[in-house]
Amino acid sequence: MGKYAIITTDTGMFPGVNGMLNALKYYGNDVEFHYLWDGPKAEKFANEIVKDGFFKKFYPIRLRGLMEEGWPKHHKPGEIVWYTMFYRYVYAVRKLLDYDAVSVFDADMQITNNIMQFFEMADKTDLLFMPNNDYSGQEFDECQAKAIKGAASPPLHNMPCFFKPKYFVDVMEEIIPRNYEVEVGGDMTALSHALLKLDVMKKVVPTPNVLWVLSHYYNVRLHKRKIADKLYLTLHHKGDRVNSFHRKWWHDSVCRNFIHQVKEKENRVIAANNINIFWQFTMFFNFELYHTIEWDPKWGVPNKFVEVTLL
Amino acid sequence: MKYALLLTDSGFFAPVNAMLNAMKLYGNDGVDFYYLHHDDKATNAFVNSVMKSELADRFVDVTINKYMDDERYYPHREEGHNAIWRLKFYRYLYTIYELQDYDAVAIFDADMVIVNNIMPYFEIAAKTGKLLIPDNDGHGVQWDEMDYTTITQGRCPFHNMPIFFKPANFPEFTEIPAINQANRYGDMPSINYLLLSKNMMDRVIIQNNVQWLFTTRENFPLHKRIINGKPYLSIHRCGDRLFSFHGKWWYADVCNKGVAASNKHPQKELYARNFKLFWQFTRDLCLNYYHTIPWDKRWGDKLNF
């Protein structure tokens, strides 16, 4: 087994980060977790995790100060939340260069499987694994830089990506300059621009959005399954296991808003089913395993999002 | 790196020819295509035709009749099973005995169609040294809950196709015929039994079913998309692309009966939509690219839905 790490930056999405930490342990993922934080709440959370000790390889790193090392001039000094998104790639290739493989996850992700084989694939090959972005109308093997405009336009989702840092130094260092030059969208846009500029799209292996991101949360009915005494999320009742899903599903207003964005009645039924399951998984990984968090009332009432109104 | 794709065929021709064309069309370059078959008139005519085409360079014709009496290849002759049945087991032995110097080999069924570039998976198999094998979502059993009972009931967590592996790393595959001799369910249960009995799960990389087999056909509406002038199949409009699909969809009757059987299913429209796309892709890849074959009347040429 190689030396593997997940990198997440966070300024306050504790249900996402805590859920991930619990899930990593629950599914037997043997990885380090580099938690790049900013703000007093995140500091408090980091201290709690360290004190609890349930996740041995948890490394909190304060962003402020660290980001100034080699950082281009801030457009808006002080807006650290925006810049943390870009810094995590730089961190991977500057601070974790000797790691065999790393993965960048957003803080609003929930891991739902053992994902070690993806670290291993990134470790043993020189390939970059990252999900298809199925909001984009473009494909990774045909897109042109001029067509990548706006947050949803890149052919690839930026995370979770898996790569061996030493093979992708140039790409990750190119993300911030690309963002300054292109100035549209966020790190997802900048990453696709960097891949195109350096002509390394051919090293990308798109992973299925439906098993990593679930951007279209209303297209296939998900199932919660108990397999070998563990809880899993599967595509339909006998299907492939979902590795992770994306969005702030712990926020009950997010859940309700997204249901109502789905127009077709049959898709709305699927959306209601799936969003309920996302919520349940987030609750499970925050309240029923190794470390629980203090719940913020602004996220809604935990364990009460059971029925969804299908208006 | 040296790669090969291998399949055994006893007369499917349409998907085989579609796969041959798909290898070139989707840029699966530098892969030797091993075609293992019995010595019969129709197959020989197909082989001769391929050998005269621009696809001949990578096409390796293997007539297996000469091996039929070789104890090494057919150690366990099963009464009641014909040569076509034995052919399924032969492909694993051939890979281990004859393709040892390949960095990775992919074994596909002859009733599959490739619809994408699959080169990264050869590389992953070669460099990780592991067996890439897909989840079998038709049977409802997962790998971490399988036991001998589920396997002997024919409920297998892994599909046997397509698999990618480095032959030198898996000498255990020579045991597949003997395992089948004991349970007689076929090569899929035998591979599952092998993985379980030899405790090989740490040598496996699990591939998803949805992009490689699409066993559960009613869950996603597939879409045909043209990208760089090539046809692709993706799950929903901008979604993940399939690598291959499985089933005898070149037979019009199989599609027609499948749609009729789904008549009371709540997702019946998806069955019809997806079957039609499978049918169109197989025909298109078989008939409209580098090497074409006459469409056999037995396969039918009309969908009635």
Coordinates of C-alpha atoms in Angstrom, one line a residue:
Chain A
M1 CA 0.0 0.0 0.0
G2 CA 1.4 3.4 -1.0
K3 CA 1.3 6.7 0.8
Y4 CA -2.1 8.2 0.1
A5 CA -3.9 11.4 1.1
I6 CA -7.1 13.2 0.7
I7 CA -6.9 17.0 0.6
T8 CA -9.9 19.2 1.6
T9 CA -10.2 22.9 2.2
D10 CA -12.9 24.1 4.5
T11 CA -14.2 27.2 6.1
G12 CA -17.3 25.8 7.7
M13 CA -18.9 22.8 6.0
F14 CA -18.5 20.5 9.0
P15 CA -21.2 18.0 8.2
G16 CA -19.4 17.3 4.9
V17 CA -16.0 17.0 6.4
N18 CA -17.0 15.1 9.5
G19 CA -19.2 12.8 7.4
M20 CA -16.2 12.1 5.1
L21 CA -13.9 11.3 8.0
N22 CA -16.4 8.9 9.6
A23 CA -17.0 7.3 6.2
L24 CA -13.3 6.8 5.4
K25 CA -12.9 4.9 8.6
Y26 CA -16.2 3.0 8.3
Y27 CA -15.3 1.7 4.9
G28 CA -11.7 0.8 5.7
N29 CA -10.0 3.5 3.7
D30 CA -6.4 3.8 4.9
V31 CA -5.5 7.3 3.9
E32 CA -4.2 10.5 5.4
F33 CA -6.6 13.4 5.6
H34 CA -5.1 16.9 5.1
Y35 CA -7.6 19.4 6.4
L36 CA -6.8 22.9 5.1
W37 CA -8.9 25.3 7.2
D38 CA -9.6 28.9 7.9
G39 CA -11.7 30.7 10.5
P40 CA -12.4 30.1 14.2
K41 CA -15.2 27.6 13.6
A42 CA -13.0 25.4 11.4
E43 CA -10.2 25.7 13.9
K44 CA -12.5 24.5 16.7
F45 CA -13.6 21.6 14.6
A46 CA -10.0 20.6 13.7
N47 CA -9.1 20.7 17.4
E48 CA -12.1 18.5 18.2
I49 CA -11.0 15.9 15.7
V50 CA -7.4 15.9 16.9
K51 CA -8.6 15.6 20.5
D52 CA -11.0 12.8 19.7
G53 CA -8.3 10.8 18.0
F54 CA -10.7 8.5 16.1
F55 CA -9.0 9.4 12.8
K56 CA -5.3 8.9 13.4
K57 CA -4.0 10.4 10.2
F58 CA -5.9 13.7 10.4
Y59 CA -3.6 16.7 9.7
P60 CA -5.1 20.2 10.2
I61 CA -3.3 22.9 8.3
R62 CA -4.1 26.6 8.7
L63 CA -4.5 28.2 5.3
R64 CA -3.9 31.8 6.2
G65 CA -0.2 32.5 6.0
L66 CA 0.5 29.3 4.1
M67 CA -1.4 30.6 1.0
E68 CA 0.8 33.7 0.8
E69 CA 3.8 31.5 -0.1
G70 CA 4.2 32.0 -3.8
W71 CA 0.6 33.2 -4.2
P72 CA -0.2 35.6 -6.9
K73 CA -1.6 39.0 -5.9
H74 CA -5.1 38.7 -4.5
H75 CA -7.8 40.4 -6.5
K76 CA -9.8 41.0 -3.4
P77 CA -7.5 40.7 -0.3
G78 CA -9.2 38.9 2.5
E79 CA -11.6 36.7 0.4
I80 CA -9.8 33.6 1.5
V81 CA -12.8 31.3 0.9
W82 CA -12.6 31.7 -2.8
Y83 CA -8.8 31.3 -3.0
T84 CA -8.8 28.1 -0.8
M85 CA -10.4 26.3 -3.7
F86 CA -7.4 26.9 -5.9
Y87 CA -4.8 26.4 -3.2
R88 CA -5.5 22.7 -2.5
Y89 CA -4.0 21.7 -5.9
V90 CA -0.9 23.7 -5.3
Y91 CA -0.7 22.2 -1.8
A92 CA -0.8 18.7 -3.4
V93 CA 2.2 19.3 -5.6
R94 CA 4.2 21.5 -3.2
K95 CA 3.7 19.8 0.1
L96 CA 2.8 16.3 -0.8
L97 CA 5.2 15.7 -3.7
D98 CA 6.5 12.4 -2.2
Y99 CA 3.0 10.9 -1.9
D100 CA 2.2 8.0 -4.1
A101 CA -1.3 9.3 -4.8
V102 CA -3.6 12.1 -3.6
S103 CA -7.2 13.0 -4.1
V104 CA -8.8 16.4 -3.9
F105 CA -12.3 16.4 -2.4
D106 CA -14.7 19.3 -1.9
A107 CA -15.8 19.7 1.7
D108 CA -19.4 19.2 0.6
M109 CA -18.9 15.6 -0.5
Q110 CA -20.0 12.4 1.2
I111 CA -17.9 9.3 0.7
T112 CA -20.0 6.1 0.6
N113 CA -17.6 3.3 -0.3
N114 CA -14.1 2.0 0.0
I115 CA -12.2 4.0 -2.6
M116 CA -8.7 2.6 -2.2
Q117 CA -8.5 1.1 -5.6
F118 CA -8.6 4.6 -7.2
F119 CA -5.6 5.7 -5.2
E120 CA -3.8 2.6 -6.3
M121 CA -4.6 3.1 -10.0
A122 CA -3.4 6.7 -9.8
D123 CA -0.3 5.5 -8.0
K124 CA 0.7 2.8 -10.4
T125 CA -0.1 4.7 -13.6
D126 CA 0.6 8.3 -14.8
L127 CA -3.1 8.9 -15.4
L128 CA -5.3 11.5 -13.9
F129 CA -8.7 10.2 -12.8
M130 CA -11.5 12.8 -12.6
P131 CA -15.2 12.7 -13.1
N132 CA -17.1 13.5 -16.2
N133 CA -19.1 16.8 -15.8
D134 CA -22.5 15.9 -17.1
Y135 CA -23.7 19.5 -16.9
S136 CA -21.3 20.4 -19.7
G137 CA -22.3 19.8 -23.3
Q138 CA -18.6 19.2 -24.1
E139 CA -16.4 16.2 -24.0
F140 CA -12.9 16.0 -22.6
D141 CA -11.5 14.7 -25.9
E142 CA -13.0 17.3 -28.2
C143 CA -13.4 20.5 -26.1
Q144 CA -11.5 23.7 -26.9
A145 CA -10.4 26.3 -24.4
K146 CA -12.6 29.0 -26.0
A147 CA -15.7 27.0 -25.3
I148 CA -15.0 26.7 -21.6
K149 CA -16.7 29.6 -20.0
G150 CA -18.6 29.6 -16.8
A151 CA -18.7 27.2 -13.9
A152 CA -20.7 24.4 -15.5
S153 CA -19.0 24.4 -18.9
P154 CA -15.9 22.3 -18.3
P155 CA -16.0 18.7 -19.6
L156 CA -14.6 17.4 -16.4
H157 CA -15.6 17.8 -12.8
N158 CA -12.7 19.0 -10.8
M159 CA -13.2 16.6 -8.0
P160 CA -12.8 14.0 -6.7
C161 CA -9.7 13.8 -8.7
F162 CA -6.9 11.2 -8.1
F163 CA -3.3 11.6 -9.2
K164 CA 0.3 11.1 -8.4
P165 CA 1.6 14.5 -7.4
K166 CA 5.0 14.2 -9.1
Y167 CA 3.4 13.6 -12.5
F168 CA 1.2 16.6 -12.4
V169 CA 3.2 19.4 -10.9
D170 CA 2.9 21.6 -14.1
V171 CA -0.9 21.1 -14.3
M172 CA -1.6 21.9 -10.7
E173 CA 0.7 24.9 -10.8
E174 CA -1.0 26.1 -13.9
I175 CA -4.5 26.3 -12.2
I176 CA -4.0 29.6 -10.5
P177 CA -2.5 31.4 -13.5
R178 CA -5.3 30.0 -15.7
N179 CA -7.8 31.4 -13.3
Y180 CA -6.3 34.8 -13.4
E181 CA -6.1 34.8 -17.1
V182 CA -9.5 33.3 -18.0
E183 CA -11.4 34.9 -15.1
V184 CA -14.5 32.8 -15.5
G185 CA -15.8 30.1 -13.2
G186 CA -13.8 28.7 -10.4
D187 CA -11.2 26.0 -10.0
M188 CA -13.2 23.5 -12.1
T189 CA -12.9 25.8 -15.1
A190 CA -9.3 26.6 -14.4
L191 CA -8.3 22.9 -14.1
S192 CA -9.8 22.1 -17.5
H193 CA -8.0 25.1 -19.0
A194 CA -4.7 24.0 -17.5
L195 CA -5.1 20.5 -18.9
L196 CA -5.8 21.9 -22.4
K197 CA -3.0 24.4 -22.3
L198 CA -0.4 21.8 -21.3
D199 CA -1.9 19.2 -23.7
V200 CA -2.5 16.6 -21.0
M201 CA -6.1 15.8 -21.6
K202 CA -4.8 12.5 -23.1
K203 CA -3.7 11.5 -19.5
V204 CA -7.2 11.9 -18.2
V205 CA -9.4 8.9 -17.4
P206 CA -13.0 10.2 -16.9
T207 CA -14.7 8.5 -14.0
P208 CA -18.4 8.2 -14.0
N209 CA -20.2 11.2 -12.7
V210 CA -23.1 9.0 -11.7
L211 CA -20.9 7.1 -9.2
W212 CA -18.8 10.0 -7.9
V213 CA -20.8 13.3 -8.1
L214 CA -24.4 12.5 -9.0
S215 CA -24.9 15.9 -10.6
H216 CA -28.2 14.6 -12.0
Y217 CA -29.6 13.5 -8.7
Y218 CA -33.0 12.8 -10.3
N219 CA -32.1 10.4 -13.1
V220 CA -31.8 7.0 -11.5
R221 CA -33.4 5.7 -8.3
L222 CA -30.8 5.1 -5.7
H223 CA -31.0 2.5 -3.0
K224 CA -29.7 2.2 0.5
R225 CA -28.4 -1.3 1.0
K226 CA -26.9 -3.2 3.9
I227 CA -24.1 -5.3 2.5
A228 CA -21.9 -7.3 4.8
D229 CA -23.2 -5.3 7.8
K230 CA -22.3 -2.0 6.2
L231 CA -24.5 0.7 4.7
Y232 CA -24.0 1.4 1.0
L233 CA -25.6 3.5 -1.7
T234 CA -26.3 1.7 -5.0
L235 CA -27.6 2.6 -8.4
H236 CA -31.0 0.8 -8.3
H237 CA -31.6 -2.1 -6.1
K238 CA -28.9 -4.4 -7.5
G239 CA -26.6 -1.9 -9.1
D240 CA -23.1 -0.5 -8.8
R241 CA -22.1 1.1 -5.6
V242 CA -21.9 4.9 -5.5
N243 CA -18.5 6.0 -4.3
S244 CA -19.5 9.5 -3.2
F245 CA -22.0 12.2 -3.8
H246 CA -21.9 16.0 -3.9
R247 CA -23.8 18.9 -2.4
K248 CA -24.9 20.3 0.9
W249 CA -27.6 17.8 1.4
W250 CA -27.4 18.3 5.2
H251 CA -29.1 21.7 4.7
D252 CA -32.8 20.9 4.6
S253 CA -33.5 24.1 2.6
V254 CA -31.0 22.8 0.0
C255 CA -32.9 19.5 -0.1
R256 CA -36.2 21.1 -0.6
N257 CA -35.0 23.6 -3.1
F258 CA -33.4 21.0 -5.3
I259 CA -36.5 18.9 -5.3
H260 CA -38.6 21.8 -6.6
Q261 CA -36.1 22.5 -9.4
V262 CA -37.1 19.2 -11.0
K263 CA -39.9 19.7 -13.4
E264 CA -40.9 16.3 -14.7
K265 CA -43.2 14.4 -12.2
E266 CA -41.4 11.0 -12.5
N267 CA -38.0 12.6 -12.1
R268 CA -39.3 14.5 -9.1
V269 CA -40.3 11.2 -7.5
I270 CA -36.8 9.9 -8.0
A271 CA -35.3 13.2 -6.8
A272 CA -37.4 13.0 -3.6
N273 CA -36.2 9.4 -3.0
N274 CA -32.6 10.2 -3.6
I275 CA -32.4 13.4 -1.7
N276 CA -34.0 11.6 1.3
I277 CA -31.3 9.0 1.0
F278 CA -28.5 11.7 0.7
W279 CA -29.9 13.3 3.9
Q280 CA -30.1 10.0 5.7
F281 CA -26.5 9.1 4.8
T282 CA -25.3 12.5 5.9
M283 CA -27.1 12.1 9.2
F284 CA -25.7 8.5 9.6
F285 CA -22.1 9.6 9.0
N286 CA -22.5 12.6 11.4
F287 CA -24.4 11.1 14.2
E288 CA -24.2 7.4 14.4
L289 CA -20.5 6.6 14.1
Y290 CA -17.2 7.6 15.6
H291 CA -17.4 11.4 15.9
T292 CA -20.4 13.6 16.1
I293 CA -20.6 17.3 15.5
E294 CA -22.6 20.2 17.1
W295 CA -25.5 20.8 14.8
D296 CA -26.0 24.4 13.5
P297 CA -29.8 25.3 13.6
K298 CA -29.4 27.1 10.3
W299 CA -29.0 23.7 8.6
G300 CA -32.5 22.7 9.7
V301 CA -33.6 20.1 12.3
P302 CA -31.4 16.9 12.2
N303 CA -33.3 13.6 11.7
K304 CA -36.5 15.4 10.8
F305 CA -36.1 15.4 7.1
V306 CA -38.1 12.2 6.5
E307 CA -41.0 13.1 4.3
V308 CA -40.7 15.3 1.3
T309 CA -43.6 17.2 -0.1
L310 CA -44.0 16.5 -3.8
L311 CA -45.7 19.7 -4.9
Chain B
M1 CA 3.4 -2.1 -23.8
K2 CA 2.0 -5.1 -25.6
Y3 CA -1.8 -5.6 -25.4
A4 CA -4.3 -8.0 -26.8
L5 CA -8.0 -8.4 -26.9
L6 CA -9.3 -12.0 -27.2
L7 CA -12.7 -13.5 -27.9
T8 CA -14.1 -16.8 -28.9
D9 CA -16.8 -17.0 -31.4
S10 CA -19.0 -19.7 -32.8
G11 CA -20.8 -17.7 -35.4
F12 CA -21.9 -14.4 -34.0
F13 CA -20.0 -12.4 -36.6
A14 CA -22.2 -9.2 -36.4
P15 CA -20.9 -8.0 -33.0
V16 CA -17.5 -9.4 -33.6
N17 CA -17.2 -7.4 -36.8
A18 CA -18.6 -4.4 -35.0
M19 CA -15.9 -4.8 -32.3
L20 CA -13.2 -5.1 -34.9
N21 CA -14.3 -1.8 -36.5
A22 CA -14.8 -0.2 -33.1
M23 CA -11.2 -0.9 -32.1
K24 CA -10.0 1.2 -35.0
L25 CA -12.7 3.8 -34.9
Y26 CA -12.3 4.7 -31.3
G27 CA -8.5 4.8 -31.4
N28 CA -7.8 1.5 -29.6
D29 CA -4.5 1.3 -31.4
G30 CA -1.8 -1.3 -31.0
V31 CA -4.0 -4.0 -29.6
D32 CA -3.8 -7.5 -31.2
F33 CA -7.2 -8.9 -31.8
Y34 CA -7.2 -12.7 -31.2
Y35 CA -10.2 -14.4 -32.8
L36 CA -10.6 -18.0 -31.5
H37 CA -13.0 -20.2 -33.4
H38 CA -13.8 -23.6 -34.6
D39 CA -12.9 -24.7 -38.1
D40 CA -16.1 -24.3 -40.1
K41 CA -17.1 -22.9 -43.5
A42 CA -18.9 -19.8 -42.4
T43 CA -16.3 -18.7 -39.9
N44 CA -13.5 -19.4 -42.3
A45 CA -15.2 -17.2 -44.8
F46 CA -15.5 -14.4 -42.2
V47 CA -11.8 -14.8 -41.3
N48 CA -10.7 -14.7 -45.0
S49 CA -12.7 -11.5 -45.5
V50 CA -11.1 -9.8 -42.5
M51 CA -7.7 -10.9 -43.6
K52 CA -8.2 -9.0 -46.9
S53 CA -9.3 -5.9 -45.2
E54 CA -7.4 -2.9 -43.7
L55 CA -8.0 -4.5 -40.2
A56 CA -5.8 -7.5 -41.0
D57 CA -2.7 -6.1 -39.4
R58 CA -3.8 -6.7 -35.9
F59 CA -6.1 -9.6 -36.5
V60 CA -4.8 -13.0 -35.2
D61 CA -6.7 -16.0 -36.5
V62 CA -6.7 -19.0 -34.1
T63 CA -8.5 -22.1 -35.2
I64 CA -8.8 -24.2 -32.1
N65 CA -9.6 -27.6 -33.6
K66 CA -5.9 -28.5 -33.5
Y67 CA -5.9 -28.1 -29.7
M68 CA -9.1 -30.1 -29.1
D69 CA -7.3 -33.3 -28.3
D70 CA -4.6 -31.6 -26.2
E71 CA -5.0 -32.6 -22.6
R72 CA -3.5 -29.3 -21.5
Y73 CA -6.3 -27.3 -23.1
Y74 CA -9.1 -29.7 -22.5
P75 CA -8.2 -31.4 -19.3
H76 CA -11.8 -32.0 -18.3
R77 CA -14.1 -33.1 -21.0
E78 CA -17.7 -32.8 -19.9
E79 CA -20.3 -35.2 -21.2
G80 CA -23.4 -33.5 -22.4
H81 CA -21.6 -30.3 -23.5
N82 CA -20.6 -29.6 -27.0
A83 CA -17.6 -27.9 -28.4
I84 CA -19.2 -24.5 -28.2
W85 CA -19.6 -24.8 -24.5
R86 CA -16.0 -25.9 -24.1
L87 CA -14.8 -22.9 -26.1
K88 CA -15.8 -20.6 -23.3
F89 CA -13.3 -22.2 -21.0
Y90 CA -10.6 -22.5 -23.6
R91 CA -10.1 -18.8 -23.9
Y92 CA -8.7 -18.5 -20.3
L93 CA -6.3 -21.4 -20.9
Y94 CA -5.2 -20.0 -24.3
T95 CA -4.5 -16.6 -22.6
I96 CA -2.4 -18.1 -19.9
Y97 CA -0.5 -20.6 -22.1
E98 CA 0.0 -18.6 -25.2
L99 CA -0.1 -14.9 -24.3
Q100 CA 2.3 -14.8 -21.4
D101 CA 4.4 -12.1 -22.9
Y102 CA 1.5 -9.6 -23.2
D103 CA 1.4 -6.8 -20.6
A104 CA -2.4 -6.9 -20.6
V105 CA -5.1 -9.0 -22.2
A106 CA -8.8 -8.2 -22.3
I107 CA -11.3 -11.0 -22.8
F108 CA -14.6 -10.0 -24.2
D109 CA -17.7 -12.1 -25.0
A110 CA -18.5 -12.3 -28.7
D111 CA -22.0 -10.9 -28.0
M112 CA -20.5 -7.6 -26.8
V113 CA -20.0 -4.4 -28.7
I114 CA -17.2 -1.9 -27.8
V115 CA -18.3 1.8 -28.1
N116 CA -15.5 3.8 -26.7
N117 CA -11.7 4.1 -26.3
I118 CA -10.7 1.5 -23.7
M119 CA -6.9 1.9 -23.8
P120 CA -6.5 3.2 -20.3
Y121 CA -7.9 0.0 -18.9
F122 CA -5.1 -2.1 -20.6
E123 CA -2.6 0.3 -19.0
I124 CA -4.2 0.0 -15.6
A125 CA -4.2 -3.8 -15.8
A126 CA -0.6 -3.8 -17.0
K127 CA 0.7 -1.4 -14.4
T128 CA -1.3 -2.4 -11.3
G129 CA -0.9 -6.1 -12.1
K130 CA -4.5 -6.6 -11.0
L131 CA -7.6 -8.2 -12.5
L132 CA -10.1 -5.6 -13.7
I133 CA -13.5 -7.3 -13.5
P134 CA -17.0 -5.8 -13.6
D135 CA -19.7 -5.8 -11.0
N136 CA -22.6 -8.1 -11.9
D137 CA -25.7 -6.2 -11.1
G138 CA -28.1 -8.8 -12.4
H139 CA -27.7 -11.1 -9.5
G140 CA -28.0 -8.9 -6.4
V141 CA -25.0 -10.4 -4.5
Q142 CA -22.0 -8.3 -3.7
W143 CA -18.4 -9.5 -3.5
D144 CA -18.1 -8.9 0.2
E145 CA -21.1 -11.1 0.9
M146 CA -20.6 -13.9 -1.6
D147 CA -20.1 -17.4 -0.4
Y148 CA -20.0 -20.8 -2.0
T149 CA -23.8 -21.1 -1.7
T150 CA -24.5 -18.0 -3.6
I151 CA -22.1 -19.0 -6.4
T152 CA -23.4 -22.5 -6.7
Q153 CA -26.8 -21.1 -7.0
G154 CA -25.5 -19.2 -10.0
R155 CA -25.7 -15.8 -8.1
C156 CA -22.3 -14.2 -8.8
P157 CA -21.1 -10.8 -7.7
F158 CA -18.7 -10.4 -10.7
H159 CA -19.5 -10.7 -14.3
N160 CA -16.9 -12.6 -16.2
M161 CA -16.7 -10.1 -19.1
P162 CA -15.0 -7.9 -20.0
I163 CA -11.9 -8.6 -17.9
F164 CA -8.5 -7.1 -18.2
F165 CA -5.4 -8.7 -16.7
K166 CA -1.7 -9.5 -17.1
P167 CA -1.6 -13.2 -18.0
A168 CA 1.7 -13.8 -16.2
N169 CA 0.0 -12.7 -12.9
F170 CA -2.9 -15.0 -13.1
P171 CA -1.8 -18.6 -13.5
E172 CA -4.8 -19.6 -11.4
F173 CA -7.0 -19.1 -14.4
T174 CA -5.9 -22.5 -15.7
E175 CA -8.0 -24.0 -12.9
I176 CA -11.3 -22.6 -14.3
P177 CA -12.2 -25.7 -16.3
A178 CA -11.7 -27.9 -13.3
I179 CA -13.8 -25.6 -11.1
N180 CA -16.5 -25.8 -13.7
Q181 CA -16.2 -29.6 -13.8
A182 CA -17.3 -29.5 -10.2
N183 CA -20.2 -27.0 -10.4
R184 CA -21.1 -27.0 -14.1
Y185 CA -22.7 -23.6 -14.1
G186 CA -20.4 -22.0 -16.7
D187 CA -17.3 -19.8 -16.7
M188 CA -18.9 -16.9 -14.8
P189 CA -19.6 -18.8 -11.6
S190 CA -16.2 -20.6 -12.0
I191 CA -14.3 -17.3 -12.0
N192 CA -16.2 -16.1 -9.0
Y193 CA -15.5 -19.4 -7.2
L194 CA -11.8 -19.1 -8.1
L195 CA -11.6 -15.5 -6.6
L196 CA -13.3 -16.7 -3.4
S197 CA -11.5 -20.0 -3.0
K198 CA -8.1 -18.5 -3.6
N199 CA -8.8 -15.5 -1.5
M200 CA -7.9 -13.2 -4.5
M201 CA -10.1 -10.2 -3.7
D202 CA -7.0 -8.0 -2.9
R203 CA -5.9 -8.7 -6.5
V204 CA -9.1 -7.3 -8.0
I205 CA -10.1 -3.9 -9.3
I206 CA -13.8 -3.6 -9.6
Q207 CA -15.2 -2.1 -12.7
N208 CA -18.7 -0.7 -12.8
N209 CA -21.4 -2.6 -14.6
V210 CA -23.3 0.4 -16.0
Q211 CA -20.5 1.5 -18.4
W212 CA -19.3 -2.0 -19.4
L213 CA -22.3 -4.2 -19.6
F214 CA -25.4 -2.2 -19.0
T215 CA -27.1 -5.3 -17.6
T216 CA -30.1 -3.4 -16.0
R217 CA -31.4 -1.8 -19.2
E218 CA -34.3 0.1 -17.8
N219 CA -32.6 2.5 -15.5
F220 CA -31.1 5.1 -17.7
P221 CA -32.3 6.6 -21.0
L222 CA -29.3 6.2 -23.3
H223 CA -28.4 8.8 -25.8
K224 CA -26.6 8.6 -29.1
R225 CA -24.0 11.4 -29.4
I226 CA -21.6 12.3 -32.1
I227 CA -18.3 13.5 -30.8
N228 CA -15.4 14.1 -33.1
G229 CA -17.5 12.6 -35.8
K230 CA -17.8 9.3 -33.9
P231 CA -21.0 7.8 -32.4
Y232 CA -21.1 7.3 -28.7
L233 CA -23.6 6.1 -26.2
S234 CA -24.1 8.0 -23.0
I235 CA -26.4 7.8 -20.1
H236 CA -28.6 10.8 -20.4
R237 CA -27.9 13.8 -22.6
C238 CA -24.5 14.9 -21.4
G239 CA -23.7 11.9 -19.2
D240 CA -21.1 9.3 -18.8
R241 CA -20.2 7.3 -21.9
L242 CA -20.5 3.6 -22.1
F243 CA -17.4 1.5 -23.0
S244 CA -19.3 -1.6 -24.2
F245 CA -22.7 -3.3 -23.9
H246 CA -23.7 -6.9 -23.7
G247 CA -26.5 -8.9 -25.3
K248 CA -27.7 -10.3 -28.6
W249 CA -29.2 -7.1 -29.8
W250 CA -28.3 -7.6 -33.4
Y251 CA -31.1 -10.1 -33.6
A252 CA -34.3 -8.1 -34.4
D253 CA -36.3 -10.7 -32.6
V254 CA -34.4 -10.4 -29.4
C255 CA -35.1 -6.7 -29.4
N256 CA -38.8 -7.1 -30.4
K257 CA -39.4 -9.8 -27.8
G258 CA -37.6 -7.8 -25.1
V259 CA -39.8 -4.8 -25.7
A260 CA -42.9 -6.9 -25.7
A261 CA -41.9 -8.6 -22.5
S262 CA -41.4 -5.2 -20.8
N263 CA -44.9 -4.0 -21.8
K264 CA -46.2 -3.9 -18.2
H265 CA -43.0 -2.5 -16.8
P266 CA -43.2 1.1 -15.5
Q267 CA -40.0 1.9 -17.5
K268 CA -41.1 0.2 -20.7
E269 CA -40.2 3.3 -22.8
L270 CA -36.6 3.0 -21.6
Y271 CA -36.4 -0.6 -22.7
A272 CA -37.5 0.3 -26.2
R273 CA -35.3 3.3 -26.4
N274 CA -32.2 1.5 -25.3
F275 CA -32.8 -1.7 -27.2
K276 CA -33.2 0.4 -30.4
L277 CA -29.9 2.1 -29.7
F278 CA -28.1 -1.2 -29.1
W279 CA -29.5 -2.5 -32.4
Q280 CA -28.5 0.6 -34.3
F281 CA -25.0 0.7 -32.9
T282 CA -24.3 -2.9 -33.6
R283 CA -25.6 -2.6 -37.2
D284 CA -23.8 0.7 -37.7
L285 CA -20.5 -0.5 -36.5
C286 CA -20.8 -3.7 -38.4
L287 CA -22.0 -2.3 -41.7
N288 CA -20.6 1.2 -42.1
Y289 CA -16.9 1.2 -41.3
Y290 CA -13.6 -0.4 -42.3
H291 CA -14.7 -4.0 -42.8
T292 CA -18.3 -4.9 -43.6
I293 CA -20.1 -8.2 -43.9
P294 CA -23.4 -9.1 -45.4
W295 CA -26.3 -8.8 -43.0
D296 CA -27.5 -12.4 -42.4
K297 CA -31.3 -12.8 -42.9
R298 CA -31.5 -14.8 -39.7
W299 CA -30.6 -11.7 -37.7
G300 CA -33.6 -9.8 -39.1
D301 CA -33.6 -6.3 -40.3
K302 CA -36.7 -4.7 -38.8
L303 CA -37.8 -3.6 -35.4
N304 CA -41.5 -3.6 -34.8
F305 CA -41.5 -0.9 -32.1

